[in-house]
Amino acid sequence: MALKILHFIPDLAEASKQLQFLPYVLHQMEQSAEVHVVTLSTTVGHELYPNLHVINMGAPGSRQRYLHLLAFHKQYLVQLYRLMPDIIHVHGSYHFLNSRIELWSRKRGFPVVFSPYGGMNPAFIDAEYGMRTWKLILYQKEMTRNSSAIQVCDEEEGQYIIDQRLNHRVSYIGVPMDRETTTYQAFSDELLSLYQKVLNTLSSKRLDVNCREAVSALLHLSMAGDDERQPLCAEDILNLRSLSPLQWRRVLLFGREQGIYGPLTDGMARMQLAVNVSDANEAPQFAPRYPKSKGELPGDVLLSDSKRMRSRVDDVIERGETTIRSVCLMLLNIKYHLRKRTLSLRHLCDFYELLTHSDMDEFKLETAMRRLGIDRLCGRVCQVLAETTYLEEGFMPIAAIDDRGTEKIRQTLVNYI
C-alpha cells in the first residue's frame, strides 16, 4: 500500500525560487506515493505543481497570508483528518505556521519530518542575528527538537542540530543539483526511505486495536503452559488470522522495540501462521530517544544502588522465601526501570512467568510487599499484565489497580521511544 504524504509549503512561489528542485522531486514522488501539498499561496506558484493535489488554505484574492490562528487551526485539522496521511513533511524554517503545523500534527499522533533548508546552519544563524534569533528561541528550536526526524541538505547544518542536542534523528540527503550522481528520482527515493524509517521507529504509536489484541494473544500463547488446553478464545484466533501483512509488520516492529520479538514469533509458530515478514527484524530504525532495556528482569539482585533498600529487603524477607524474594526484587527493579524510562514489555513478561509458574504463600507475599511499599505498584503491574498478556485474577498477588500510576506505566511502555 502506497504511503500518503502531506507536504506543508507556506509559499509555493518563494519555495520554487529558493528550492528549484522541489517541484520535480514531488512529481517523482507522486509516481510511488500519494502526495498532497498544503499551502497558503492562492494561485501564484500552483502552475509548477499541475498534477499534484494542492490544497490552498490562504485567503483568495488577498496578499495577507497570515490568517486568524484559530480559524487556520480548525481548517488545517479538517484537512488533516480528511486525508489521514501517514506522515507530514514541513518545508522551511522561521515561519510561525510551520511550527504550528508540527505541533498540531504531533499532538494528534501524526509523525512530522522537518526540512530546514539551511535555516539551522550555524553560519546563517550568526549572519541573521536579531529577529532570526528571537524566532529561534520562541519556536524554531522547539519545532526542531520535537520533529520525528530532520532532513537536511547541508552536512554542517545536520551536525549543528546534533551537537546542540536538538534532535539526533537527522538524515542528510544532498540537493540534486549539488551532486552530479543524484537525480530527482534518487532524491525522492531517499525521502521515501526516510519516511519509512520514521514509521518503523514509531511502530508502537501506529498499532490499531486489532494489532494490540494480536500482541496480547501471541504473548499469552507463547507463555502458556503445556497443560493449558485452550489458551486463546475464538475471537483471538479469528483476529490473528485476519491481520494484513502491514499489520503483521507493525506488530513485529513493536515486538522488536519492546524486546519481545522472540515470544511473538514463538506464538506465531504455535498458531501455525504463515506470515512473510522476515524483514521486520532488520528494518531500519532511528535510535530511540529513551533506549529501552531488553534484557531479562533480574529476580535475584537489586538494580538500584540503594544500600538502604537492600538492607530493608533482607530485614523483611526471610532467606528461605526465595520465590517471595524474587517477586519483590522484580517489582523493585520494575520501579527502577520506570524511573529511568527503560521499562519494556520484556520485563513485564518475565514477571508474568514468575507469577504464573511459581507457588508461593500469598499472605506472606502481600505482607512483604506492604512493608516494602510496593503493593500498589504490584496492583498496577497486574492491571497492565491483564491488558497485555491476559493475566487472570487467580495469579494476581494484589487486586488489579487502574489509576494514574497505571497510566504512567502504559505511557512509559509506548510513548518514550
Tab-separated table of C-alpha atoms in Angstrom:
chain	number	residue	atom	x	y	z
A	1	MET	CA	0.000	0.000	0.000
A	2	ALA	CA	1.470	3.367	-1.073
A	3	LEU	CA	2.369	5.917	1.554
A	4	LYS	CA	0.221	9.016	1.878
A	5	ILE	CA	2.351	12.121	2.423
A	6	LEU	CA	1.155	15.613	3.261
A	7	HIS	CA	3.670	18.380	2.429
A	8	PHE	CA	3.229	21.803	4.007
A	9	ILE	CA	4.851	24.580	1.945
A	10	PRO	CA	3.750	28.070	3.093
A	11	ASP	CA	4.634	29.900	-0.141
A	12	LEU	CA	4.873	27.875	-3.348
A	13	ALA	CA	6.344	30.708	-5.406
A	14	GLU	CA	9.046	31.538	-2.866
A	15	ALA	CA	9.850	27.855	-2.330
A	16	SER	CA	10.126	27.306	-6.074
A	17	LYS	CA	12.651	30.155	-6.363
A	18	GLN	CA	14.863	29.046	-3.483
A	19	LEU	CA	14.345	25.286	-3.945
A	20	GLN	CA	14.112	24.844	-7.699
A	21	PHE	CA	14.372	21.069	-7.371
A	22	LEU	CA	11.329	20.689	-5.080
A	23	PRO	CA	8.528	20.594	-7.721
A	24	TYR	CA	10.405	17.964	-9.731
A	25	VAL	CA	11.078	15.854	-6.645
A	26	LEU	CA	7.400	15.909	-5.647
A	27	HIS	CA	6.401	14.920	-9.180
A	28	GLN	CA	8.735	11.932	-8.959
A	29	MET	CA	7.352	11.047	-5.536
A	30	GLU	CA	3.825	11.063	-6.947
A	31	GLN	CA	4.783	8.028	-9.054
A	32	SER	CA	5.113	5.776	-5.993
A	33	ALA	CA	3.163	7.567	-3.235
A	34	GLU	CA	0.022	9.608	-2.705
A	35	VAL	CA	1.222	13.201	-2.411
A	36	HIS	CA	-0.766	16.188	-1.143
A	37	VAL	CA	0.510	19.752	-0.801
A	38	VAL	CA	-1.000	22.239	1.658
A	39	THR	CA	-0.045	25.863	1.083
A	40	LEU	CA	-1.001	29.432	1.953
A	41	SER	CA	-0.479	30.525	-1.652
A	42	THR	CA	-3.574	31.462	-3.617
A	43	THR	CA	-2.627	30.946	-7.261
A	44	VAL	CA	0.983	32.033	-7.725
A	45	GLY	CA	3.256	29.001	-7.918
A	46	HIS	CA	0.461	26.468	-8.452
A	47	GLU	CA	1.378	26.112	-12.119
A	48	LEU	CA	4.580	24.333	-11.038
A	49	TYR	CA	2.525	21.584	-9.393
A	50	PRO	CA	-0.121	20.830	-12.064
A	51	ASN	CA	-0.557	17.108	-11.330
A	52	LEU	CA	-0.411	17.229	-7.539
A	53	HIS	CA	-3.239	17.615	-5.030
A	54	VAL	CA	-2.633	21.232	-3.954
A	55	ILE	CA	-4.842	22.486	-1.120
A	56	ASN	CA	-4.994	26.263	-0.775
A	57	MET	CA	-5.565	27.455	2.779
A	58	GLY	CA	-4.889	31.128	2.118
A	59	ALA	CA	-7.407	33.925	1.694
A	60	PRO	CA	-8.368	34.148	-2.035
A	61	GLY	CA	-7.500	37.481	-3.604
A	62	SER	CA	-5.572	38.683	-0.583
A	63	ARG	CA	-1.875	39.251	-0.228
A	64	GLN	CA	-2.103	38.764	3.529
A	65	ARG	CA	-1.218	35.131	4.191
A	66	TYR	CA	-1.338	35.145	7.989
A	67	LEU	CA	-4.851	34.022	8.785
A	68	HIS	CA	-6.569	34.187	12.110
A	69	LEU	CA	-4.769	31.424	14.002
A	70	LEU	CA	-7.860	29.719	15.415
A	71	ALA	CA	-9.573	29.663	12.017
A	72	PHE	CA	-6.428	28.308	10.367
A	73	HIS	CA	-6.107	25.691	13.096
A	74	LYS	CA	-9.648	24.453	12.505
A	75	GLN	CA	-9.217	24.479	8.730
A	76	TYR	CA	-5.964	22.523	8.919
A	77	LEU	CA	-7.432	19.867	11.212
A	78	VAL	CA	-10.329	19.384	8.803
A	79	GLN	CA	-7.845	18.670	6.002
A	80	LEU	CA	-5.637	16.531	8.256
A	81	TYR	CA	-8.438	14.192	9.288
A	82	ARG	CA	-9.921	14.153	5.791
A	83	LEU	CA	-6.625	12.967	4.296
A	84	MET	CA	-5.271	10.934	7.250
A	85	PRO	CA	-1.692	10.978	5.926
A	86	ASP	CA	0.957	8.528	7.077
A	87	ILE	CA	3.431	11.354	7.517
A	88	ILE	CA	3.618	15.165	7.334
A	89	HIS	CA	6.633	16.911	5.799
A	90	VAL	CA	7.105	20.576	6.755
A	91	HIS	CA	9.338	22.607	4.426
A	92	GLY	CA	11.217	25.713	5.551
A	93	SER	CA	12.363	27.492	8.707
A	94	TYR	CA	11.329	30.590	10.663
A	95	HIS	CA	7.711	30.517	9.551
A	96	PHE	CA	5.458	30.540	12.619
A	97	LEU	CA	2.744	28.462	10.953
A	98	ASN	CA	5.313	25.769	10.163
A	99	SER	CA	5.865	25.344	13.895
A	100	ARG	CA	2.088	25.232	14.486
A	101	ILE	CA	1.657	22.555	11.803
A	102	GLU	CA	4.315	20.461	13.560
A	103	LEU	CA	2.690	20.977	16.950
A	104	TRP	CA	-0.888	20.301	15.867
A	105	SER	CA	0.103	17.214	13.887
A	106	ARG	CA	2.354	15.749	16.596
A	107	LYS	CA	-0.266	16.187	19.315
A	108	ARG	CA	-2.651	14.094	17.243
A	109	GLY	CA	-0.181	11.286	16.677
A	110	PHE	CA	0.973	12.126	13.151
A	111	PRO	CA	4.761	11.890	12.601
A	112	VAL	CA	6.406	15.037	11.217
A	113	VAL	CA	9.567	15.352	9.113
A	114	PHE	CA	11.113	18.816	9.035
A	115	SER	CA	13.416	20.244	6.330
A	116	PRO	CA	15.122	23.493	7.483
A	117	TYR	CA	16.931	24.113	4.131
A	118	GLY	CA	19.810	25.998	5.713
A	119	GLY	CA	17.806	27.773	8.397
A	120	MET	CA	19.588	25.816	11.142
A	121	ASN	CA	23.065	26.308	9.678
A	122	PRO	CA	25.288	27.985	12.317
A	123	ALA	CA	26.736	30.433	9.761
A	124	PHE	CA	23.219	31.500	8.719
A	125	ILE	CA	22.134	31.902	12.345
A	126	ASP	CA	25.148	34.103	13.102
A	127	ALA	CA	24.674	36.185	9.942
A	128	GLU	CA	20.970	36.729	10.652
A	129	TYR	CA	21.443	37.566	14.337
A	130	GLY	CA	18.496	39.578	15.572
A	131	MET	CA	14.953	38.702	14.576
A	132	ARG	CA	16.017	35.196	13.497
A	133	THR	CA	17.470	34.674	16.967
A	134	TRP	CA	14.163	35.547	18.631
A	135	LYS	CA	12.304	33.213	16.293
A	136	LEU	CA	14.849	30.522	17.096
A	137	ILE	CA	14.241	30.964	20.807
A	138	LEU	CA	10.451	31.304	20.595
A	139	TYR	CA	9.533	28.411	18.332
A	140	GLN	CA	12.192	27.238	15.871
A	141	LYS	CA	14.299	25.228	18.346
A	142	GLU	CA	11.173	23.658	19.837
A	143	MET	CA	9.990	22.612	16.393
A	144	THR	CA	13.385	21.122	15.572
A	145	ARG	CA	13.520	19.289	18.878
A	146	ASN	CA	10.077	17.699	18.609
A	147	SER	CA	10.037	16.668	14.948
A	148	SER	CA	10.097	12.938	14.300
A	149	ALA	CA	13.111	13.418	12.003
A	150	ILE	CA	15.105	16.196	10.345
A	151	GLN	CA	16.045	16.088	6.661
A	152	VAL	CA	18.985	18.339	5.823
A	153	CYS	CA	20.729	19.169	2.551
A	154	ASP	CA	23.790	20.567	4.351
A	155	GLU	CA	26.039	18.307	6.431
A	156	GLU	CA	27.202	21.222	8.594
A	157	GLU	CA	23.604	22.060	9.413
A	158	GLY	CA	22.884	18.471	10.384
A	159	GLN	CA	25.959	18.313	12.615
A	160	TYR	CA	24.940	21.561	14.318
A	161	ILE	CA	21.499	20.138	15.148
A	162	ILE	CA	23.123	17.018	16.628
A	163	ASP	CA	25.824	18.948	18.524
A	164	GLN	CA	23.217	21.252	20.064
A	165	ARG	CA	21.268	18.174	21.171
A	166	LEU	CA	18.167	19.425	19.437
A	167	ASN	CA	17.450	16.183	17.612
A	168	HIS	CA	19.601	13.129	16.878
A	169	ARG	CA	17.294	11.835	14.147
A	170	VAL	CA	18.985	13.697	11.314
A	171	SER	CA	19.213	12.411	7.751
A	172	TYR	CA	21.429	14.045	5.122
A	173	ILE	CA	20.086	13.979	1.558
A	174	GLY	CA	22.103	16.139	-0.821
A	175	VAL	CA	20.362	18.534	-3.196
A	176	PRO	CA	20.125	17.012	-6.708
A	177	MET	CA	21.832	19.945	-8.417
A	178	ASP	CA	24.713	19.800	-5.927
A	179	ARG	CA	25.669	16.211	-6.721
A	180	GLU	CA	26.095	15.011	-10.270
A	181	THR	CA	25.211	11.439	-9.343
A	182	THR	CA	21.916	12.422	-7.687
A	183	THR	CA	18.758	12.650	-9.755
A	184	TYR	CA	15.318	13.860	-8.794
A	185	GLN	CA	14.195	10.239	-8.695
A	186	ALA	CA	17.041	9.289	-6.347
A	187	PHE	CA	16.244	12.247	-4.079
A	188	SER	CA	12.589	11.212	-3.998
A	189	ASP	CA	13.524	7.594	-3.216
A	190	GLU	CA	15.765	8.703	-0.345
A	191	LEU	CA	12.956	10.817	1.075
A	192	LEU	CA	10.555	7.875	0.891
A	193	SER	CA	13.143	5.697	2.653
A	194	LEU	CA	13.405	8.347	5.369
A	195	TYR	CA	9.614	8.388	5.792
A	196	GLN	CA	9.559	4.602	6.125
A	197	LYS	CA	12.391	4.713	8.675
A	198	VAL	CA	10.393	7.201	10.747
A	199	LEU	CA	7.304	4.994	10.578
A	200	ASN	CA	9.366	1.944	11.582
A	201	THR	CA	10.713	3.861	14.582
A	202	LEU	CA	7.237	4.935	15.721
A	203	SER	CA	5.704	1.480	15.321
A	204	SER	CA	4.260	1.397	18.860
A	205	LYS	CA	2.169	4.507	18.178
A	206	ARG	CA	0.739	3.039	14.976
A	207	LEU	CA	-0.797	-0.113	16.432
A	208	ASP	CA	-4.543	-0.314	15.969
A	209	VAL	CA	-6.878	-2.270	18.251
A	210	ASN	CA	-6.521	-5.493	16.265
A	211	CYS	CA	-2.716	-5.268	16.368
A	212	ARG	CA	-2.719	-4.733	20.127
A	213	GLU	CA	-5.030	-7.691	20.627
A	214	ALA	CA	-2.735	-9.785	18.437
A	215	VAL	CA	0.284	-8.840	20.586
A	216	SER	CA	-1.570	-9.835	23.755
A	217	ALA	CA	-2.790	-13.107	22.272
A	218	LEU	CA	0.650	-14.122	20.987
A	219	LEU	CA	2.347	-13.261	24.278
A	220	HIS	CA	-0.227	-15.252	26.231
A	221	LEU	CA	0.107	-18.174	23.825
A	222	SER	CA	3.910	-18.215	23.904
A	223	MET	CA	3.960	-18.257	27.726
A	224	ALA	CA	1.061	-20.679	28.196
A	225	GLY	CA	1.879	-23.964	29.893
A	226	ASP	CA	1.579	-27.293	28.122
A	227	ASP	CA	-1.370	-28.242	30.336
A	228	GLU	CA	-3.438	-25.264	29.132
A	229	ARG	CA	-5.715	-26.877	26.558
A	230	GLN	CA	-7.276	-23.757	25.002
A	231	PRO	CA	-5.016	-20.732	25.615
A	232	LEU	CA	-6.901	-18.469	23.172
A	233	CYS	CA	-10.574	-17.835	22.591
A	234	ALA	CA	-12.217	-17.988	19.165
A	235	GLU	CA	-12.191	-14.193	18.786
A	236	ASP	CA	-8.425	-14.047	19.303
A	237	ILE	CA	-7.833	-16.814	16.770
A	238	LEU	CA	-10.012	-15.104	14.165
A	239	ASN	CA	-8.269	-11.796	14.778
A	240	LEU	CA	-4.817	-13.346	14.314
A	241	ARG	CA	-5.869	-14.930	11.030
A	242	SER	CA	-7.387	-11.691	9.716
A	243	LEU	CA	-4.384	-9.352	10.071
A	244	SER	CA	-2.903	-7.898	6.903
A	245	PRO	CA	0.851	-8.093	6.097
A	246	LEU	CA	1.179	-4.399	7.017
A	247	GLN	CA	-0.420	-5.023	10.406
A	248	TRP	CA	1.860	-8.004	10.999
A	249	ARG	CA	4.856	-5.858	10.154
A	250	ARG	CA	3.790	-3.278	12.743
A	251	VAL	CA	3.231	-5.996	15.348
A	252	LEU	CA	6.727	-7.411	14.854
A	253	LEU	CA	8.349	-3.969	14.770
A	254	PHE	CA	6.651	-3.286	18.094
A	255	GLY	CA	7.956	-6.611	19.389
A	256	ARG	CA	11.461	-5.693	18.304
A	257	GLU	CA	11.197	-2.368	20.125
A	258	GLN	CA	9.885	-3.979	23.325
A	259	GLY	CA	12.292	-6.939	23.408
A	260	ILE	CA	9.514	-9.492	22.764
A	261	TYR	CA	10.219	-10.327	19.119
A	262	GLY	CA	11.112	-13.926	20.071
A	263	PRO	CA	7.928	-14.609	22.098
A	264	LEU	CA	5.787	-13.138	19.316
A	265	THR	CA	7.337	-15.364	16.644
A	266	ASP	CA	7.051	-18.352	19.009
A	267	GLY	CA	3.350	-17.636	19.377
A	268	MET	CA	3.009	-17.359	15.606
A	269	ALA	CA	4.716	-20.731	15.218
A	270	ARG	CA	2.338	-22.332	17.742
A	271	MET	CA	-0.588	-20.906	15.791
A	272	GLN	CA	0.976	-22.119	12.523
A	273	LEU	CA	0.584	-18.683	10.973
A	274	ALA	CA	2.247	-18.388	7.574
A	275	VAL	CA	3.258	-14.721	7.585
A	276	ASN	CA	6.063	-13.420	5.396
A	277	VAL	CA	7.517	-10.581	7.457
A	278	SER	CA	11.133	-11.702	7.564
A	279	ASP	CA	12.396	-8.154	7.004
A	280	ALA	CA	10.726	-6.728	10.130
A	281	ASN	CA	13.643	-7.637	12.386
A	282	GLU	CA	16.112	-5.921	10.023
A	283	ALA	CA	14.031	-2.859	9.114
A	284	PRO	CA	15.985	0.405	9.544
A	285	GLN	CA	15.003	2.478	12.561
A	286	PHE	CA	16.291	5.575	14.317
A	287	ALA	CA	17.827	5.081	17.731
A	288	PRO	CA	15.148	5.689	20.388
A	289	ARG	CA	15.286	8.896	22.405
A	290	TYR	CA	14.964	6.811	25.559
A	291	PRO	CA	16.542	3.377	24.850
A	292	LYS	CA	14.657	0.539	26.494
A	293	SER	CA	16.320	-2.257	28.383
A	294	LYS	CA	15.575	-5.506	26.538
A	295	GLY	CA	17.451	-7.863	28.829
A	296	GLU	CA	15.953	-10.137	31.455
A	297	LEU	CA	14.364	-8.638	34.547
A	298	PRO	CA	16.517	-9.981	37.401
A	299	GLY	CA	14.808	-11.576	40.361
A	300	ASP	CA	17.933	-12.255	42.411
A	301	VAL	CA	19.670	-8.871	42.509
A	302	LEU	CA	18.538	-5.288	43.019
A	303	LEU	CA	19.349	-2.921	40.152
A	304	SER	CA	19.250	0.137	42.386
A	305	ASP	CA	22.420	1.141	44.225
A	306	SER	CA	20.430	1.896	47.371
A	307	LYS	CA	22.102	0.075	50.261
A	308	ARG	CA	19.190	1.050	52.465
A	309	MET	CA	16.700	-0.758	50.222
A	310	ARG	CA	18.898	-3.859	50.073
A	311	SER	CA	19.071	-3.907	53.821
A	312	ARG	CA	15.322	-3.385	54.022
A	313	VAL	CA	14.678	-6.370	51.707
A	314	ASP	CA	16.922	-8.565	53.882
A	315	ASP	CA	15.066	-7.470	57.016
A	316	VAL	CA	11.577	-8.024	55.563
A	317	ILE	CA	12.050	-11.293	53.662
A	318	GLU	CA	13.480	-14.408	55.219
A	319	ARG	CA	16.331	-16.111	53.388
A	320	GLY	CA	14.317	-19.261	52.749
A	321	GLU	CA	11.494	-17.420	50.970
A	322	THR	CA	13.194	-17.411	47.559
A	323	THR	CA	10.044	-17.008	45.447
A	324	ILE	CA	8.688	-14.155	47.560
A	325	ARG	CA	12.111	-12.538	47.444
A	326	SER	CA	12.181	-12.849	43.617
A	327	VAL	CA	8.726	-11.269	43.251
A	328	CYS	CA	9.665	-8.313	45.451
A	329	LEU	CA	13.042	-7.812	43.774
A	330	MET	CA	11.382	-7.879	40.339
A	331	LEU	CA	8.862	-5.262	41.436
A	332	LEU	CA	11.633	-3.050	42.809
A	333	ASN	CA	13.522	-3.471	39.530
A	334	ILE	CA	10.375	-2.545	37.576
A	335	LYS	CA	10.186	0.590	39.734
A	336	TYR	CA	13.823	1.306	38.850
A	337	HIS	CA	13.139	0.946	35.104
A	338	LEU	CA	10.075	3.180	35.380
A	339	ARG	CA	12.213	5.896	36.923
A	340	LYS	CA	14.823	5.506	34.162
A	341	ARG	CA	12.155	5.265	31.411
A	342	THR	CA	13.672	1.965	30.273
A	343	LEU	CA	10.774	-0.349	31.123
A	344	SER	CA	9.830	-2.730	28.308
A	345	LEU	CA	7.219	-5.430	27.824
A	346	ARG	CA	10.030	-7.970	28.104
A	347	HIS	CA	10.340	-7.087	31.794
A	348	LEU	CA	6.610	-7.478	32.390
A	349	CYS	CA	6.627	-10.836	30.601
A	350	ASP	CA	9.387	-12.075	32.928
A	351	PHE	CA	7.273	-11.003	35.891
A	352	TYR	CA	4.219	-12.706	34.355
A	353	GLU	CA	6.069	-16.022	34.050
A	354	LEU	CA	7.208	-15.856	37.664
A	355	LEU	CA	3.640	-15.253	38.870
A	356	THR	CA	2.076	-17.997	36.754
A	357	HIS	CA	4.708	-20.720	37.154
A	358	SER	CA	5.615	-20.418	40.850
A	359	ASP	CA	3.975	-21.482	44.085
A	360	MET	CA	4.105	-19.016	46.974
A	361	ASP	CA	2.425	-18.096	50.233
A	362	GLU	CA	0.167	-15.238	49.132
A	363	PHE	CA	-0.343	-13.905	52.670
A	364	LYS	CA	3.409	-13.684	53.310
A	365	LEU	CA	3.958	-12.123	49.870
A	366	GLU	CA	1.290	-9.475	50.431
A	367	THR	CA	2.727	-8.676	53.858
A	368	ALA	CA	6.256	-8.340	52.446
A	369	MET	CA	5.096	-6.065	49.619
A	370	ARG	CA	3.201	-3.819	52.010
A	371	ARG	CA	6.221	-3.474	54.286
A	372	LEU	CA	8.397	-2.607	51.267
A	373	GLY	CA	5.823	-0.136	49.925
A	374	ILE	CA	5.373	-1.878	46.561
A	375	ASP	CA	1.907	-3.374	46.999
A	376	ARG	CA	0.181	-0.670	44.913
A	377	LEU	CA	2.875	-0.974	42.248
A	378	CYS	CA	2.129	-4.704	42.090
A	379	GLY	CA	-1.581	-3.975	41.576
A	380	ARG	CA	-0.764	-1.554	38.749
A	381	VAL	CA	1.575	-4.021	37.063
A	382	CYS	CA	-1.107	-6.717	37.347
A	383	GLN	CA	-3.578	-4.386	35.602
A	384	VAL	CA	-1.153	-3.819	32.713
A	385	LEU	CA	-0.436	-7.558	32.521
A	386	ALA	CA	-4.173	-8.288	32.411
A	387	GLU	CA	-4.389	-5.976	29.381
A	388	THR	CA	-1.240	-7.132	27.577
A	389	THR	CA	-0.885	-10.839	28.436
A	390	TYR	CA	-4.368	-11.779	29.719
A	391	LEU	CA	-3.149	-12.393	33.286
A	392	GLU	CA	-6.031	-13.932	35.249
A	393	GLU	CA	-7.133	-12.759	38.682
A	394	GLY	CA	-6.157	-16.058	40.284
A	395	PHE	CA	-2.492	-15.342	39.600
A	396	MET	CA	-2.568	-11.755	40.917
A	397	PRO	CA	-0.993	-11.349	44.380
A	398	ILE	CA	-2.747	-7.956	44.658
A	399	ALA	CA	-6.034	-6.981	43.027
A	400	ALA	CA	-5.503	-5.004	39.822
A	401	ILE	CA	-5.418	-1.218	40.214
A	402	ASP	CA	-6.223	1.176	37.365
A	403	ASP	CA	-5.233	4.712	38.352
A	404	ARG	CA	-2.823	7.465	37.312
A	405	GLY	CA	0.144	5.318	38.285
A	406	THR	CA	-1.086	2.568	35.971
A	407	GLU	CA	-1.409	5.067	33.141
A	408	LYS	CA	2.181	6.151	33.771
A	409	ILE	CA	3.313	2.558	33.198
A	410	ARG	CA	1.355	2.420	29.922
A	411	GLN	CA	2.833	5.739	28.789
A	412	THR	CA	6.371	4.653	29.653
A	413	LEU	CA	5.990	1.488	27.589
A	414	VAL	CA	4.677	3.269	24.488
A	415	ASN	CA	5.475	6.980	24.453
A	416	TYR	CA	9.126	7.177	25.459
A	417	ILE	CA	10.859	5.911	22.306
